């Protein structure tokens, strides 16, 4: 039989019908709430949606329904979004494949035998499969951009603090970013515009410049400098490097200049990020881990056990490395406007049958999948993944752009230019809800 997509893990049909009837009435009266009125939008099970439990991909945490929406969910609701349920994720966000022993692994619509990427697994799968054009994800180490790349959709991790974290599970607070995934760059820009901006409930979001999308859809890139650090850029499978190089050449034809740059200490940066995110994950689970130790999946249990061996000194040293890496990137971005890399170093891996039940701890795959993403979380700089092509097995390839703080408009502009030059075949699993 058909393999279930397993993108959606919690829904309330009565609530959805109530929302739909209200949107229909507003449409008939010519009084839409906002730019997303009637548009189906899914929410990662890491963010509060009133009336739904926030279980962070488990069956034993957050079992009581949330009393109010997370700030971004409230903003989407105010814009008219049809919030249709909670989307699957890698358990507690601690993984990049989307494997989940509690709800089942979300499947990649381009090949259901392969991973979606994670941790926003059901988020990317739902968009690629045509269930919704926009969804809300969260990204602590690539968790928006990785599944976007592996499932052939668009994912934006904005500057740290640009989008409120209020109402999101505090899993890895210093590297976490809530953000949009979407079927195309225009929808991603629209969702970002609705979600972004200061929020008095999140102190990290209060001091930011105005959200400005001026020129985001300008495809003339004259004067834009794209930085490439070749040894890093080419540290990926050959079809990925080829697709990203082809995208670069297309951007050059649109007027962009390609600039060779250097970024020291990238391997050290990945270690510092791993120490930071896993230490914070262990702290976030401290009140639960003794009671629920045997209920976590095997891979999450192993990762929490390993991370619990890290010391306070390890964490402090990682923050010192973090400052150093931020300086390296500031220096690189003096010579260019955006840094270009592949989004991942490999396309979607196959899902081993035994891993579907127990999870999997494949450190080599984890490194190859996270390689280019984590630096954006460590530094808080904005980054976007957009489809750049497909490999010979028909699996999506993503290209990533990372810029200076608050330059989301430029990143959307670059992603839109890539998108304009790349054809995207429909995946094997796809439902056209609108004709």
PDB file of C-alpha atoms in Angstrom, residues 288-296:
ATOM      1  CA  UNK A 288      11.647  15.646  32.359  1.00  0.00           C
ATOM      2  CA  UNK A 289      14.593  13.345  31.718  1.00  0.00           C
ATOM      3  CA  UNK A 290      14.507  11.365  34.978  1.00  0.00           C
ATOM      4  CA  UNK A 291      10.769  10.699  34.766  1.00  0.00           C
ATOM      5  CA  UNK A 292      10.632  10.009  31.014  1.00  0.00           C
ATOM      6  CA  UNK A 293      14.114   8.623  30.350  1.00  0.00           C
ATOM      7  CA  UNK A 294      12.819   5.372  28.840  1.00  0.00           C
ATOM      8  CA  UNK A 295      10.128   7.083  26.774  1.00  0.00           C
ATOM      9  CA  UNK A 296      12.508   9.105  24.616  1.00  0.00           C
TER      10      UNK A 296
END
